[in-house]
Short mmCIF file of C-alpha atoms and ligand atoms in Angstrom, two decimals:
data_model
loop_
_atom_site.label_atom_id
_atom_site.label_comp_id
_atom_site.label_asym_id
_atom_site.label_seq_id
_atom_site.Cartn_x
_atom_site.Cartn_y
_atom_site.Cartn_z
CA UNK A 4 -179.64 -2.37 -273.82
CA UNK A 5 -176.83 0.18 -273.39
CA UNK A 6 -175.23 -2.17 -270.90
CA UNK A 7 -175.31 -5.02 -273.40
CA UNK A 8 -173.75 -2.86 -276.14
CA UNK A 9 -171.02 -1.79 -273.75
CA UNK A 10 -170.33 -5.41 -272.86
CA UNK A 11 -170.17 -6.34 -276.55
CA UNK A 12 -167.72 -3.50 -277.24
CA UNK A 13 -165.58 -4.54 -274.31
CA UNK A 14 -165.59 -8.16 -275.44
CA UNK A 15 -164.70 -7.14 -278.98
CA UNK A 16 -161.78 -4.96 -277.93
CA UNK A 17 -160.56 -7.72 -275.64
CA UNK A 18 -160.70 -10.19 -278.53
CA UNK A 19 -158.82 -7.79 -280.85
CA UNK A 20 -156.18 -7.16 -278.19
CA UNK A 21 -155.87 -10.89 -277.58
CA UNK A 22 -155.45 -11.56 -281.29
CA UNK A 23 -152.85 -8.84 -281.60
CA UNK A 24 -150.80 -10.09 -278.70
CA UNK A 25 -151.12 -13.69 -279.86
CA UNK A 26 -150.20 -13.08 -283.49
CA UNK A 27 -148.26 -9.83 -283.67
CA UNK A 28 -144.78 -9.43 -282.48
CA UNK A 29 -142.67 -6.31 -282.19
CA UNK A 30 -138.95 -6.96 -282.46
CA UNK A 31 -136.66 -4.39 -280.88
CA UNK A 32 -133.37 -3.36 -282.44
CA UNK A 33 -130.77 -0.98 -280.99
CA UNK A 34 -128.47 1.35 -282.93
CA UNK A 35 -126.07 3.97 -281.59
CA UNK A 36 -126.65 6.33 -284.51
CA UNK A 37 -129.44 8.90 -284.96
CA UNK A 38 -132.50 8.37 -287.12
CA UNK A 39 -131.14 9.91 -290.33
CA UNK A 40 -127.89 7.90 -290.29
CA UNK A 41 -127.59 5.25 -293.06
CA UNK A 42 -127.57 2.27 -290.65
CA UNK A 43 -130.85 3.40 -289.07
CA UNK A 44 -132.33 4.19 -292.48
CA UNK A 45 -131.44 0.65 -293.55
CA UNK A 46 -133.16 -0.71 -290.43
CA UNK A 47 -136.25 1.30 -291.31
CA UNK A 48 -136.27 -0.30 -294.73
CA UNK A 49 -135.83 -3.73 -293.14
CA UNK A 50 -138.75 -3.00 -290.78
CA UNK A 51 -141.02 -1.81 -293.59
CA UNK A 52 -140.35 -4.96 -295.64
CA UNK A 53 -140.88 -7.17 -292.63
CA UNK A 54 -144.20 -5.57 -291.69
CA UNK A 55 -145.47 -5.64 -295.27
CA UNK A 56 -144.46 -9.22 -296.01
CA UNK A 57 -145.78 -10.56 -292.70
CA UNK A 58 -149.06 -8.60 -292.95
CA UNK A 59 -148.01 -6.68 -289.81
CA UNK A 60 -147.48 -9.85 -287.77
CA UNK A 61 -143.81 -8.96 -287.35
CA UNK A 62 -142.84 -5.34 -286.83
CA UNK A 63 -139.65 -3.57 -285.87
CA UNK A 64 -139.12 -1.01 -283.13
CA UNK A 65 -135.91 0.87 -283.78
CA UNK A 66 -134.23 2.10 -280.61
CA UNK A 67 -131.77 4.50 -282.26
CA UNK A 68 -129.60 7.28 -280.83
CA UNK A 69 -128.13 5.08 -278.07
CA UNK A 70 -131.46 4.76 -276.21
CA UNK A 71 -130.34 1.27 -275.17
CA UNK A 72 -126.85 2.41 -274.14
CA UNK A 73 -123.46 2.02 -275.74
CA UNK A 74 -122.74 -0.75 -278.25
CA UNK A 75 -121.06 -3.18 -275.86
CA UNK A 76 -124.08 -3.07 -273.57
CA UNK A 77 -126.44 -3.73 -276.47
CA UNK A 78 -124.35 -6.77 -277.45
CA UNK A 79 -124.62 -8.05 -273.87
CA UNK A 80 -128.40 -7.51 -273.89
CA UNK A 81 -128.72 -9.37 -277.21
CA UNK A 82 -126.65 -12.29 -275.95
CA UNK A 83 -128.73 -12.44 -272.78
CA UNK A 84 -131.96 -12.41 -274.80
CA UNK A 85 -133.10 -9.12 -273.25
CA UNK A 86 -132.98 -7.31 -276.61
CA UNK A 87 -133.93 -8.87 -279.95
CA UNK A 88 -131.30 -7.24 -282.15
CA UNK A 89 -128.44 -4.80 -282.26
CA UNK A 90 -126.69 -3.10 -285.13
CA UNK A 91 -123.08 -2.69 -284.05
CA UNK A 92 -119.68 -2.40 -285.66
CA UNK A 93 -117.78 -5.66 -286.07
CA UNK A 94 -114.83 -4.42 -283.99
CA UNK A 95 -117.12 -4.17 -280.95
CA UNK A 96 -117.79 -7.91 -281.32
CA UNK A 97 -114.09 -8.86 -281.17
CA UNK A 98 -114.19 -9.81 -277.49
CA UNK A 99 -117.42 -11.79 -277.95
CA UNK A 100 -116.94 -13.63 -281.27
CA UNK A 101 -113.28 -14.50 -282.02
CA UNK A 102 -114.04 -14.93 -285.74
CA UNK A 103 -114.67 -11.16 -286.01
CA UNK A 104 -111.05 -10.37 -285.12
CA UNK A 105 -109.40 -11.07 -288.50
CA UNK A 106 -111.86 -8.94 -290.56
CA UNK A 107 -111.26 -6.10 -288.07
CA UNK A 108 -107.49 -6.05 -288.63
CA UNK A 109 -105.94 -3.17 -290.59
CA UNK A 110 -105.37 -3.45 -294.34
CA UNK A 111 -107.24 -6.75 -294.73
CA UNK A 112 -109.68 -5.45 -297.36
CA UNK A 113 -108.41 -3.85 -300.55
CA UNK A 114 -111.55 -1.87 -301.45
CA UNK A 115 -115.28 -1.64 -300.79
CA UNK A 116 -115.77 -3.98 -303.73
CA UNK A 117 -113.41 -6.56 -302.20
CA UNK A 118 -115.24 -6.28 -298.87
CA UNK A 119 -118.60 -6.83 -300.59
CA UNK A 120 -117.31 -9.91 -302.44
CA UNK A 121 -116.01 -11.36 -299.18
CA UNK A 122 -119.16 -10.66 -297.17
CA UNK A 123 -121.54 -11.80 -299.92
CA UNK A 124 -119.70 -15.09 -300.47
CA UNK A 125 -118.61 -18.21 -298.58
CA UNK A 126 -116.22 -16.30 -296.30
CA UNK A 127 -119.07 -14.08 -295.11
CA UNK A 128 -121.06 -17.25 -294.41
CA UNK A 129 -118.13 -18.73 -292.51
CA UNK A 130 -117.92 -15.65 -290.26
CA UNK A 131 -121.70 -15.65 -289.73
CA UNK A 132 -121.67 -19.38 -288.82
CA UNK A 133 -119.54 -18.59 -285.77
CA UNK A 134 -122.14 -16.30 -284.17
CA UNK A 135 -124.67 -18.85 -282.86
CA UNK A 136 -121.92 -20.32 -280.65
CA UNK A 137 -121.88 -16.93 -278.92
CA UNK A 138 -125.61 -16.35 -278.52
CA UNK A 139 -126.26 -14.41 -281.73
CA UNK A 140 -127.36 -14.86 -285.35
CA UNK A 141 -126.14 -12.58 -288.16
CA UNK A 142 -128.99 -11.14 -290.23
CA UNK A 143 -126.92 -8.80 -292.39
CA UNK A 144 -123.58 -7.11 -292.85
CA UNK A 145 -123.80 -3.40 -293.65
CA UNK A 146 -121.16 -1.04 -295.03
CA UNK A 147 -119.03 1.13 -292.79
CA UNK A 148 -116.45 2.43 -295.26
CA UNK A 149 -112.84 2.83 -294.22
CA UNK A 150 -111.70 4.35 -290.95
CA UNK A 151 -109.08 7.10 -290.91
CA UNK A 152 -107.36 9.08 -288.14
CA UNK A 153 -108.33 12.57 -287.11
CA UNK A 154 -106.65 14.77 -284.55
CA UNK A 155 -106.88 18.14 -282.88
CA UNK A 156 -103.12 18.65 -283.37
CA UNK A 157 -102.31 18.53 -287.08
CA UNK A 158 -102.26 16.27 -290.11
CA UNK A 159 -100.58 12.85 -289.97
CA UNK A 160 -98.36 11.78 -292.84
CA UNK A 161 -96.85 8.60 -291.35
CA UNK A 162 -97.07 6.54 -288.13
CA UNK A 163 -94.28 8.68 -286.58
CA UNK A 164 -96.82 11.53 -286.35
CA UNK A 165 -99.01 9.43 -284.05
CA UNK A 166 -96.21 8.90 -281.52
CA UNK A 167 -97.33 9.80 -278.02
CA UNK A 168 -100.80 10.97 -279.07
CA UNK A 169 -103.77 9.80 -277.01
CA UNK A 170 -106.02 8.20 -279.60
CA UNK A 171 -109.54 6.99 -278.82
CA UNK A 172 -110.23 3.50 -280.12
CA UNK A 173 -113.27 1.24 -280.12
CA UNK A 174 -113.50 -1.13 -277.16
CA UNK A 175 -111.53 -3.96 -278.76
CA UNK A 176 -108.14 -5.50 -278.01
CA UNK A 177 -107.26 -5.40 -281.71
CA UNK A 178 -107.96 -1.68 -281.95
CA UNK A 179 -105.84 -0.99 -278.87
CA UNK A 180 -102.91 -3.07 -280.13
CA UNK A 181 -103.19 -1.48 -283.58
CA UNK A 182 -102.67 2.13 -282.47
CA UNK A 183 -100.02 1.04 -279.97
CA UNK A 184 -98.11 -0.56 -282.87
CA UNK A 185 -98.08 2.88 -284.52
CA UNK A 186 -96.72 4.55 -281.38
CA UNK A 187 -99.94 6.13 -280.06
CA UNK A 188 -101.50 5.69 -276.61
CA UNK A 189 -104.83 3.86 -277.06
CA UNK A 190 -107.78 5.21 -275.09
CA UNK A 191 -110.71 2.77 -275.43
CA UNK A 192 -113.92 4.75 -275.01
CA UNK A 193 -117.56 4.14 -275.96
CA UNK A 194 -118.67 6.09 -279.01
CA UNK A 195 -120.86 8.45 -277.01
CA UNK A 196 -117.86 9.85 -275.10
CA UNK A 197 -115.59 10.66 -278.03
CA UNK A 198 -116.98 14.14 -278.77
CA UNK A 199 -116.50 15.33 -275.20
CA UNK A 200 -113.09 13.65 -275.07
CA UNK A 201 -111.94 15.64 -278.09
CA UNK A 202 -113.50 18.92 -276.96
CA UNK A 203 -111.90 18.73 -273.51
CA UNK A 204 -108.50 17.53 -274.70
CA UNK A 205 -108.78 14.22 -272.82
CA UNK A 206 -107.87 12.64 -276.16
CA UNK A 207 -105.86 14.12 -279.03
CA UNK A 208 -107.65 12.23 -281.74
CA UNK A 209 -109.70 9.26 -282.83
CA UNK A 210 -110.39 7.28 -285.96
CA UNK A 211 -113.58 6.65 -287.87
CA UNK A 212 -115.22 6.85 -291.27
CA UNK A 213 -116.18 10.28 -292.61
CA UNK A 214 -119.95 9.98 -291.93
CA UNK A 215 -119.44 9.17 -288.23
CA UNK A 216 -116.71 11.84 -287.92
CA UNK A 217 -119.14 14.42 -289.25
CA UNK A 218 -122.38 13.17 -287.74
CA UNK A 219 -121.08 12.87 -284.17
CA UNK A 220 -119.61 16.38 -284.36
CA UNK A 221 -116.00 15.19 -283.93
CA UNK A 222 -115.02 17.41 -286.85
CA UNK A 223 -115.75 20.48 -284.71
CA UNK A 224 -112.73 19.82 -282.45
CA UNK A 225 -110.51 17.55 -284.56
CA UNK A 226 -109.95 19.48 -287.77
CA UNK A 227 -107.31 17.26 -289.35
CA UNK A 228 -108.63 14.15 -291.13
CA UNK A 229 -105.76 12.04 -292.51
CA UNK A 230 -106.75 9.36 -295.02
CA UNK A 231 -105.03 6.33 -293.51
CA UNK A 232 -108.10 4.21 -294.39
CA UNK A 233 -106.62 1.52 -292.14
CA UNK A 234 -109.60 -0.68 -291.23
CA UNK A 235 -112.84 -1.60 -292.97
CA UNK A 236 -114.64 -3.64 -290.29
CA UNK A 237 -118.27 -3.73 -291.49
CA UNK A 238 -121.42 -3.12 -289.47
CA UNK A 239 -123.28 -6.19 -288.24
CA UNK A 240 -127.00 -6.65 -287.67
CA UNK A 241 -127.12 -9.39 -285.05
CA UNK A 242 -130.20 -11.07 -283.61
CA UNK A 243 -130.36 -12.72 -280.21
CA UNK A 244 -130.16 -16.52 -280.60
CA UNK A 245 -133.01 -16.71 -278.06
CA UNK A 246 -135.26 -14.56 -280.28
CA UNK A 247 -134.21 -16.58 -283.34
CA UNK A 248 -135.15 -19.83 -281.63
CA UNK A 249 -138.55 -18.41 -280.68
CA UNK A 250 -139.45 -17.69 -284.33
CA UNK A 251 -141.16 -20.23 -286.57
CA UNK A 252 -139.34 -21.46 -289.69
CA UNK A 253 -141.47 -19.14 -291.86
CA UNK A 254 -140.80 -16.18 -289.64
CA UNK A 255 -137.06 -16.84 -289.76
CA UNK A 256 -137.14 -16.86 -293.55
CA UNK A 257 -139.11 -13.60 -293.57
CA UNK A 258 -136.76 -11.91 -291.13
CA UNK A 259 -133.58 -13.02 -292.86
CA UNK A 260 -134.86 -12.14 -296.33
CA UNK A 261 -136.08 -8.68 -295.29
CA UNK A 262 -132.72 -7.99 -293.59
CA UNK A 263 -130.82 -9.17 -296.67
CA UNK A 264 -132.99 -7.01 -298.91
CA UNK A 265 -132.01 -3.95 -296.89
CA UNK A 266 -128.31 -4.50 -297.73
CA UNK A 267 -128.32 -2.99 -301.27
CA UNK A 268 -130.35 -0.05 -299.93
CA UNK A 269 -127.74 0.50 -297.25
CA UNK A 270 -124.89 0.29 -299.76
CA UNK A 271 -126.41 3.01 -301.93
CA UNK A 272 -127.18 5.22 -298.92
CA UNK A 273 -123.67 4.72 -297.62
CA UNK A 274 -121.86 5.66 -300.83
CA UNK A 275 -123.94 8.83 -301.03
CA UNK A 276 -123.38 9.68 -297.36
CA UNK A 277 -119.60 9.22 -297.59
CA UNK A 278 -119.44 11.79 -300.39
CA UNK A 279 -121.78 14.19 -298.60
CA UNK A 280 -119.89 13.92 -295.30
CA UNK A 281 -116.54 14.66 -296.91
CA UNK A 282 -117.96 17.68 -298.72
CA UNK A 283 -119.66 18.96 -295.57
CA UNK A 284 -116.60 18.71 -293.32
CA UNK A 285 -114.37 20.26 -295.96
CA UNK A 286 -116.78 23.17 -296.31
CA UNK A 287 -116.76 23.55 -292.51
CA UNK A 288 -112.96 23.79 -292.37
CA UNK A 289 -111.61 20.23 -292.00
CA UNK A 290 -108.23 19.68 -293.63
CA UNK A 291 -108.24 16.30 -295.43
CA UNK A 292 -104.79 14.97 -296.34
CA UNK A 293 -103.34 11.72 -297.68
CA UNK A 294 -100.84 9.59 -295.74
CA UNK A 295 -98.00 7.23 -296.56
CA UNK A 296 -100.14 4.08 -296.32
CA UNK A 297 -97.18 1.76 -296.98
CA UNK A 298 -95.49 3.12 -293.84
CA UNK A 299 -98.62 2.26 -291.82
CA UNK A 300 -98.86 -1.23 -293.35
CA UNK A 301 -95.14 -2.02 -292.86
CA UNK A 302 -95.40 -2.17 -289.08
CA UNK A 303 -98.30 -4.63 -289.08
CA UNK A 304 -96.62 -8.11 -289.16
CA UNK A 305 -96.35 -8.46 -285.34
CA UNK A 306 -100.03 -7.48 -285.01
CA UNK A 307 -100.97 -10.07 -287.63
CA UNK A 308 -98.86 -12.70 -285.84
CA UNK A 309 -100.66 -11.93 -282.59
CA UNK A 310 -104.24 -11.81 -283.92
CA UNK A 311 -104.04 -14.00 -287.02
CA UNK A 312 -101.35 -16.43 -285.89
CA UNK A 313 -103.49 -19.47 -285.05
CA UNK A 314 -104.30 -21.91 -287.86
CA UNK A 315 -108.02 -21.03 -288.05
CA UNK A 316 -107.31 -17.28 -288.07
CA UNK A 317 -104.57 -17.65 -290.68
CA UNK A 318 -106.92 -19.68 -292.82
CA UNK A 319 -109.64 -17.02 -292.56
CA UNK A 320 -107.14 -14.28 -293.46
CA UNK A 321 -105.90 -16.24 -296.49
CA UNK A 322 -109.46 -16.89 -297.65
CA UNK A 323 -110.25 -13.16 -297.40
CA UNK A 324 -107.07 -12.23 -299.27
CA UNK A 325 -107.73 -14.86 -301.95
CA UNK A 326 -111.23 -13.49 -302.66
CA UNK A 327 -111.37 -11.33 -305.81
C1 GTR B 16 -118.98 3.90 -286.27
C2 GTR B 16 -119.91 2.71 -286.18
C3 GTR B 16 -120.53 2.65 -284.81
C4 GTR B 16 -119.47 2.68 -283.71
C5 GTR B 16 -118.51 3.81 -283.94
C6 GTR B 16 -117.34 3.82 -282.95
O1 GTR B 16 -118.37 3.94 -287.53
O2 GTR B 16 -120.93 2.84 -287.13
O3 GTR B 16 -121.32 1.50 -284.75
O4 GTR B 16 -118.81 1.44 -283.61
O5 GTR B 16 -117.98 3.79 -285.27
O6 GTR B 16 -116.25 4.21 -283.33
O7 GTR B 16 -117.55 3.47 -281.78
#
């Protein structure tokens, strides 16, 4: 009798496990930021919606805090189909998806509102349409605010103050050329190495939005945050084209809709976090100053000719600029 009950229990648990593996799927997404950062919070919202709407058939495992390595590696894993999704900054995609170059150029977006109009409209669709040719599918664009320079040396008022400084940039040709155009020496480094770079003097400065500057502890060594607000490349939630192809039509709709529904949540979290980060760094001793933005913008035409010179790039730039 006991033997039969045991057998029945074993059979039952085998059946449950079989059902789970046959019908439930855990999608893995990588993010460089820690769990309380707005991008990861937005992913958590996305995951909760996905699980609820699919009756737990599709769930999300969030590999935050760089568990899967630096952003470039996560993009490679996604393209190879080894990882389902990655949330990365658009600039990191420049070498993989040429259509991400123009939106990563300095002074392309006039405001957060302008950026939202572009990303929510036909131009955002046009950029997203380029991804499948490079092994990825865009699920959502998230906010990343505007990036400004910060240094260990002193405040910057104009590009002349950057001359000769070793400035960390994201691993992107555009980012390198941009700081070179302003007279600095670009040092492309993965995000995870910037804090040590600043603390040891390997680099004199970097550039990022206020939340990243604060969260990654860069504000501890680089006390001068100068509001150049030069680029506004958004964050991108990209899915592996291989994973996308393996989903049914219904699952694709669920995934895309849940990701899209996390966008307004992210926007609200982001606006709040930008304010909080600025207040926190100021209270901790950061000196925030304004810069002569026109002087930074004036030196950009050669950069635009190089990265937005081809007909398709020029067209994309004009479409962005023509958006309200
Ligand atoms: C942050 C962005 C990260 C990463 C980082 C960097 O603003 O959210 O994804 O790209 O910048 O500078 O490397």
